[in-house]
CSV table of C-alpha atoms in Angstrom, one decimal:
chain,number,residue,atom,x,y,z
A,1,MET,CA,-6.5,21.3,-8.1
A,2,GLU,CA,-3.8,18.7,-9.5
A,3,ARG,CA,-1.7,19.0,-6.0
A,4,ALA,CA,-4.7,19.0,-3.9
A,5,LEU,CA,-5.7,15.4,-5.6
A,6,PHE,CA,-2.6,14.1,-5.8
A,7,LEU,CA,-2.1,14.9,-1.6
A,8,SER,CA,-5.3,13.2,-1.0
A,9,PHE,CA,-4.4,10.1,-3.1
A,10,ALA,CA,-0.9,9.7,-1.7
A,11,LEU,CA,-2.0,10.4,1.9
A,12,THR,CA,-4.8,7.6,1.1
A,13,ALA,CA,-2.4,5.1,-0.1
A,14,ILE,CA,0.6,5.8,2.9
A,15,VAL,CA,-2.2,5.7,5.9
A,16,ALA,CA,-3.8,2.7,4.3
A,17,ALA,CA,-0.2,0.8,3.7
A,18,LEU,CA,0.2,1.3,7.2
A,19,ASN,CA,-2.9,-0.1,8.2
A,20,VAL,CA,-2.2,-3.2,6.0
A,21,LEU,CA,0.9,-3.1,8.4
A,22,TRP,CA,-0.7,-2.6,11.5
A,23,ARG,CA,-3.6,-4.7,11.2
A,24,ARG,CA,-3.1,-8.3,13.0
A,25,HIS,CA,-6.0,-9.7,11.0
A,26,PRO,CA,-4.9,-10.6,7.4
A,27,LEU,CA,-8.5,-10.1,6.2
A,28,HIS,CA,-8.3,-6.2,7.5
A,29,SER,CA,-5.1,-6.1,5.8
A,30,ALA,CA,-6.2,-7.1,2.7
A,31,LEU,CA,-8.9,-4.9,2.8
A,32,ALA,CA,-6.5,-1.9,3.5
A,33,LEU,CA,-4.3,-3.3,0.7
A,34,LEU,CA,-7.3,-2.9,-1.5
A,35,VAL,CA,-7.8,0.9,-0.4
A,36,VAL,CA,-4.0,1.4,-1.3
A,37,LEU,CA,-4.8,0.0,-5.0
A,38,GLY,CA,-7.4,2.4,-5.3
A,39,ALA,CA,-5.5,5.5,-4.4
A,40,LEU,CA,-2.7,4.2,-6.7
A,41,THR,CA,-5.2,3.8,-9.4
A,42,GLY,CA,-6.0,7.9,-8.9
A,43,LEU,CA,-2.3,8.4,-9.3
A,44,TYR,CA,-2.1,6.3,-12.6
A,45,ILE,CA,-4.9,8.7,-13.7
A,46,LEU,CA,-3.0,11.6,-12.7
A,47,LEU,CA,0.1,10.4,-14.4
A,48,GLY,CA,-2.1,10.1,-17.3
A,49,ALA,CA,-1.9,6.3,-17.5
A,50,TYR,CA,-5.3,5.5,-18.3
A,51,PHE,CA,-4.8,2.0,-19.3
A,52,LEU,CA,-3.0,1.0,-16.4
A,53,ALA,CA,-5.3,2.8,-14.4
A,54,VAL,CA,-8.0,0.3,-15.6
A,55,VAL,CA,-6.0,-2.6,-15.4
A,56,GLN,CA,-5.1,-2.3,-11.9
A,57,VAL,CA,-8.7,-2.2,-11.0
A,58,ILE,CA,-9.8,-5.2,-12.7
A,59,ILE,CA,-6.4,-7.4,-12.4
A,60,TYR,CA,-5.3,-6.2,-8.8
A,61,ALA,CA,-8.5,-5.2,-7.4
A,62,GLY,CA,-10.7,-7.2,-9.2
A,63,ALA,CA,-8.4,-10.7,-9.7
A,64,ILE,CA,-5.8,-10.8,-7.0
A,65,LEU,CA,-7.2,-9.5,-4.1
A,66,VAL,CA,-10.4,-11.3,-4.4
A,67,LEU,CA,-8.1,-14.2,-4.3
A,68,PHE,CA,-6.6,-13.4,-1.2
A,69,LEU,CA,-9.9,-12.7,0.3
A,70,PHE,CA,-11.1,-16.6,-0.9
A,71,VAL,CA,-8.1,-18.0,0.9
A,72,ILE,CA,-8.5,-15.9,4.1
A,73,MET,CA,-12.1,-17.1,4.2
A,74,LEU,CA,-11.7,-20.2,3.1
A,75,LEU,CA,-8.9,-21.1,5.7
A,76,ASN,CA,-10.5,-19.5,8.6
A,77,ILE,CA,-7.7,-17.9,10.0
A,78,ARG,CA,-7.8,-15.9,13.3
A,79,ALA,CA,-5.4,-12.7,14.1
A,80,GLU,CA,-1.5,-13.1,14.9
A,81,GLU,CA,-1.7,-13.8,18.9
A,82,ALA,CA,2.0,-12.8,19.5
A,83,ARG,CA,3.3,-9.7,18.4
A,84,LEU,CA,6.9,-10.1,17.0
A,85,GLU,CA,9.5,-11.0,19.5
A,86,ARG,CA,11.2,-8.0,21.1
A,87,ARG,CA,14.7,-8.1,20.5
A,88,PRO,CA,16.2,-4.7,21.2
A,89,ILE,CA,19.0,-4.8,18.5
A,90,PHE,CA,16.4,-4.7,15.9
A,91,ARG,CA,14.4,-1.4,17.6
A,92,TRP,CA,18.1,0.1,17.6
A,93,LEU,CA,18.5,-1.0,14.1
A,94,ALA,CA,15.3,0.6,12.9
A,95,VAL,CA,16.3,4.1,14.2
A,96,PRO,CA,19.4,4.4,11.3
A,97,PHE,CA,17.1,2.9,8.5
A,98,ALA,CA,14.4,5.1,9.4
A,99,LEU,CA,17.2,8.3,9.1
A,100,LEU,CA,18.4,6.6,6.2
A,101,LEU,CA,14.9,6.6,4.3
A,102,GLY,CA,14.3,10.1,5.4
A,103,ALA,CA,17.4,11.7,3.9
A,104,GLU,CA,17.1,9.7,0.9
A,105,ILE,CA,13.7,11.2,0.1
A,106,VAL,CA,14.4,14.6,1.1
A,107,TYR,CA,17.2,14.2,-1.4
A,108,LEU,CA,15.0,12.8,-3.9
A,109,VAL,CA,12.7,15.8,-3.5
A,110,ARG,CA,15.6,18.5,-3.5
A,111,VAL,CA,17.1,16.9,-6.9
A,112,PHE,CA,14.1,16.5,-8.8
A,113,GLU,CA,12.2,19.4,-7.6
A,114,GLU,CA,12.5,21.6,-10.5
A,115,ASN,CA,11.0,18.7,-12.7
A,116,PRO,CA,7.6,18.6,-13.3
A,117,ILE,CA,5.4,16.1,-14.9
A,118,PRO,CA,4.8,17.3,-18.6
A,119,SER,CA,1.1,18.0,-18.9
A,120,GLY,CA,-0.9,17.9,-21.8
A,121,THR,CA,-1.8,14.7,-23.9
A,122,SER,CA,-1.0,11.5,-22.1
A,123,ILE,CA,0.8,9.1,-23.6
A,124,GLY,CA,-0.9,5.7,-21.7
A,125,VAL,CA,-4.4,5.9,-23.6
A,126,THR,CA,-5.7,2.2,-24.4
A,127,GLU,CA,-4.7,2.8,-28.4
A,128,ALA,CA,-1.2,3.3,-27.8
A,129,VAL,CA,-0.4,1.2,-25.2
A,130,GLY,CA,-2.0,-1.6,-27.3
A,131,ARG,CA,-0.1,-0.4,-30.3
A,132,GLU,CA,2.7,-0.8,-28.4
A,133,LEU,CA,1.7,-4.3,-27.2
A,134,PHE,CA,1.0,-5.8,-30.0
A,135,THR,CA,3.9,-4.6,-32.2
A,136,THR,CA,7.3,-4.1,-30.3
A,137,TYR,CA,6.3,-6.0,-27.3
A,138,LEU,CA,4.7,-8.8,-29.0
A,139,LEU,CA,7.1,-11.8,-28.0
A,140,PRO,CA,7.2,-10.8,-24.5
A,141,PHE,CA,3.0,-10.6,-24.5
A,142,GLU,CA,2.9,-13.8,-26.0
A,143,ILE,CA,5.4,-15.3,-23.6
A,144,THR,CA,3.4,-14.0,-20.6
A,145,SER,CA,0.4,-16.3,-21.8
A,146,ILE,CA,3.0,-19.4,-21.5
A,147,VAL,CA,3.7,-18.1,-17.9
A,148,ILE,CA,-0.2,-17.5,-16.7
A,149,LEU,CA,-0.6,-21.3,-18.0
A,150,ILE,CA,1.9,-22.6,-15.9
A,151,ALA,CA,1.0,-20.4,-13.1
A,152,ILE,CA,-2.6,-22.1,-13.6
A,153,LEU,CA,-1.2,-25.8,-13.7
A,154,GLY,CA,1.2,-25.1,-10.8
A,155,ALA,CA,-2.1,-24.1,-8.8
A,156,VAL,CA,-4.4,-27.1,-10.0
A,157,VAL,CA,-1.3,-29.7,-9.5
A,158,LEU,CA,-0.6,-28.5,-6.1
A,159,ALA,CA,-4.6,-28.4,-4.9
A,160,ARG,CA,-4.8,-31.9,-6.2
A,161,ARG,CA,-2.1,-33.1,-4.0
A,162,GLY,CA,-3.6,-32.2,-0.8
B,1,MET,CA,-2.5,24.7,-13.9
B,2,THR,CA,0.2,23.7,-11.2
B,3,THR,CA,2.1,20.6,-12.5
B,4,ILE,CA,3.3,17.8,-9.8
B,5,PRO,CA,7.1,17.9,-9.3
B,6,ILE,CA,8.5,14.0,-10.2
B,7,SER,CA,9.8,13.5,-6.7
B,8,TRP,CA,6.6,13.7,-5.3
B,9,TYR,CA,5.3,10.8,-6.8
B,10,LEU,CA,9.0,9.0,-6.0
B,11,ALA,CA,8.3,9.6,-2.5
B,12,VAL,CA,5.2,8.2,-2.1
B,13,ALA,CA,6.9,5.2,-3.9
B,14,ALA,CA,9.7,5.0,-1.6
B,15,VAL,CA,7.6,5.1,1.3
B,16,LEU,CA,4.7,2.6,0.2
B,17,PHE,CA,7.8,0.1,-0.6
B,18,THR,CA,9.5,0.7,3.0
B,19,ILE,CA,6.2,-0.1,4.7
B,20,GLY,CA,5.7,-3.4,2.3
B,21,THR,CA,9.6,-4.3,3.0
B,22,VAL,CA,8.6,-3.8,7.0
B,23,THR,CA,5.1,-6.0,6.3
B,24,VAL,CA,7.4,-8.7,5.2
B,25,PHE,CA,9.8,-8.8,7.6
B,26,VAL,CA,7.4,-8.3,10.6
B,27,LYS,CA,4.5,-10.0,9.8
B,28,ARG,CA,4.4,-14.1,10.9
B,29,ASN,CA,1.1,-14.7,9.0
B,30,ALA,CA,2.3,-16.1,5.2
B,31,ILE,CA,-0.6,-14.7,3.8
B,32,ALA,CA,0.2,-10.9,5.6
B,33,MET,CA,3.6,-11.5,3.9
B,34,LEU,CA,2.5,-12.4,0.7
B,35,LEU,CA,0.3,-8.9,1.1
B,36,GLY,CA,3.4,-7.1,1.7
B,37,ILE,CA,5.1,-8.6,-1.2
B,38,GLU,CA,2.2,-7.1,-3.3
B,39,LEU,CA,2.6,-3.6,-1.4
B,40,MET,CA,6.0,-3.6,-2.5
B,41,LEU,CA,5.3,-4.5,-6.4
B,42,ASN,CA,2.9,-1.8,-6.5
B,43,ALA,CA,5.3,0.7,-5.2
B,44,ALA,CA,7.9,-0.3,-7.6
B,45,ASN,CA,5.0,0.0,-10.5
B,46,LEU,CA,4.2,3.6,-9.3
B,47,THR,CA,8.1,4.5,-9.8
B,48,ALA,CA,8.1,3.0,-13.4
B,49,VAL,CA,4.9,4.6,-14.2
B,50,THR,CA,5.9,7.6,-13.0
B,51,PHE,CA,9.3,7.9,-15.5
B,52,SER,CA,7.2,6.7,-18.2
B,53,SER,CA,5.5,9.6,-18.1
B,54,TYR,CA,8.3,11.7,-17.2
B,55,PHE,CA,10.1,10.6,-20.3
B,56,ARG,CA,6.8,10.4,-22.3
B,57,GLU,CA,8.2,6.8,-23.3
B,58,LEU,CA,5.5,4.0,-23.1
B,59,ALA,CA,8.1,1.0,-22.0
B,60,GLY,CA,7.7,1.8,-18.3
B,61,GLN,CA,3.8,1.2,-18.7
B,62,ILE,CA,4.1,-2.0,-21.1
B,63,LEU,CA,6.9,-3.0,-17.8
B,64,VAL,CA,4.0,-2.1,-15.5
B,65,PHE,CA,1.7,-4.5,-17.3
B,66,PHE,CA,3.7,-7.3,-17.3
B,67,VAL,CA,4.6,-6.8,-13.3
B,68,MET,CA,0.9,-7.3,-13.0
B,69,VAL,CA,1.1,-10.4,-15.0
B,70,VAL,CA,3.9,-12.1,-13.3
B,71,ALA,CA,2.1,-11.1,-9.6
B,72,ALA,CA,-1.1,-12.6,-10.5
B,73,ALA,CA,0.6,-15.8,-11.2
B,74,GLU,CA,2.7,-15.6,-8.0
B,75,ALA,CA,-0.6,-14.8,-6.0
B,76,ALA,CA,-2.1,-18.2,-7.5
B,77,VAL,CA,0.5,-20.5,-7.0
B,78,GLY,CA,1.8,-18.6,-3.7
B,79,LEU,CA,-1.6,-19.1,-2.2
B,80,ALA,CA,-2.0,-22.3,-3.6
B,81,ILE,CA,1.1,-23.0,-1.6
B,82,ILE,CA,-0.2,-21.6,1.6
B,83,VAL,CA,-3.4,-23.7,1.6
B,84,LEU,CA,-1.7,-26.9,1.1
B,85,LEU,CA,0.6,-25.5,4.0
B,86,PHE,CA,-2.6,-25.1,5.8
B,87,ARG,CA,-3.7,-28.3,5.5
B,88,HIS,CA,-0.7,-30.2,6.3
B,89,ARG,CA,0.2,-27.7,9.1
B,90,GLU,CA,-3.0,-26.5,10.5
B,91,THR,CA,-1.1,-23.0,10.9
B,92,LEU,CA,-0.2,-20.0,8.7
B,93,ASN,CA,3.1,-19.2,10.7
B,94,VAL,CA,5.8,-19.3,8.7
B,95,ASP,CA,8.2,-19.9,11.8
B,96,GLU,CA,6.5,-23.2,12.3
B,97,ALA,CA,6.9,-24.5,9.0
B,98,GLN,CA,10.3,-25.5,9.4
B,99,LEU,CA,10.8,-29.0,7.8
B,100,LEU,CA,14.0,-28.4,6.1
B,101,LYS,CA,15.5,-26.9,9.4
B,102,LEU,CA,16.4,-29.5,12.0
């Protein structure tokens, strides 16, 4: 059951990620990325990171991707007309890189095959994450608010300049 | 109940990261390149959550939380720059935004 869920989420994520790559219109790519984020939410739940699963939906799917969609629709852009320029050297370079990645994944699966994720009580519940966030990591957590504030200021300043 | 080996999650994360990298390299549209960066960030997040669950240590999930915050800030500023670029150049093709190149 758990493996079936994992395989369905993983396949969904990879196929949708390939769609992000293949689609020419950025709107289609953004919607495919939404599917990737949803599948990753399922994987987070399988890993027991419940808080992160909710945050993933709220922040990534709810805020960041909606921002992308707004900008794409605001700019009224067309699909990319020209495919990438065909330099044969790059196509031949792709083969060794793909082999390298494949070998790396096979090695990884071999090495960690008998290391399953420990099941049982999950550590990523909201209470535990919140406790950790507001005790051990209080200073970094406060600094993130400054980061967000600077980002807002930067976006406003850039928008006013135009 | 069968459990899932840690390597399966890592393999998925590796494939997603690679697809994100290829997206950044192949696309000429600035927004599509930002989408590729988001894909890479998510793959890295999946790795962090996997090891966090494996070692039963919360630090990895806290890290992912901070990565999400930084990704939100990056998306806001990056998209503002893209809107400015479109207003000035009427294009999103990064090959045509080469003011620094003589």
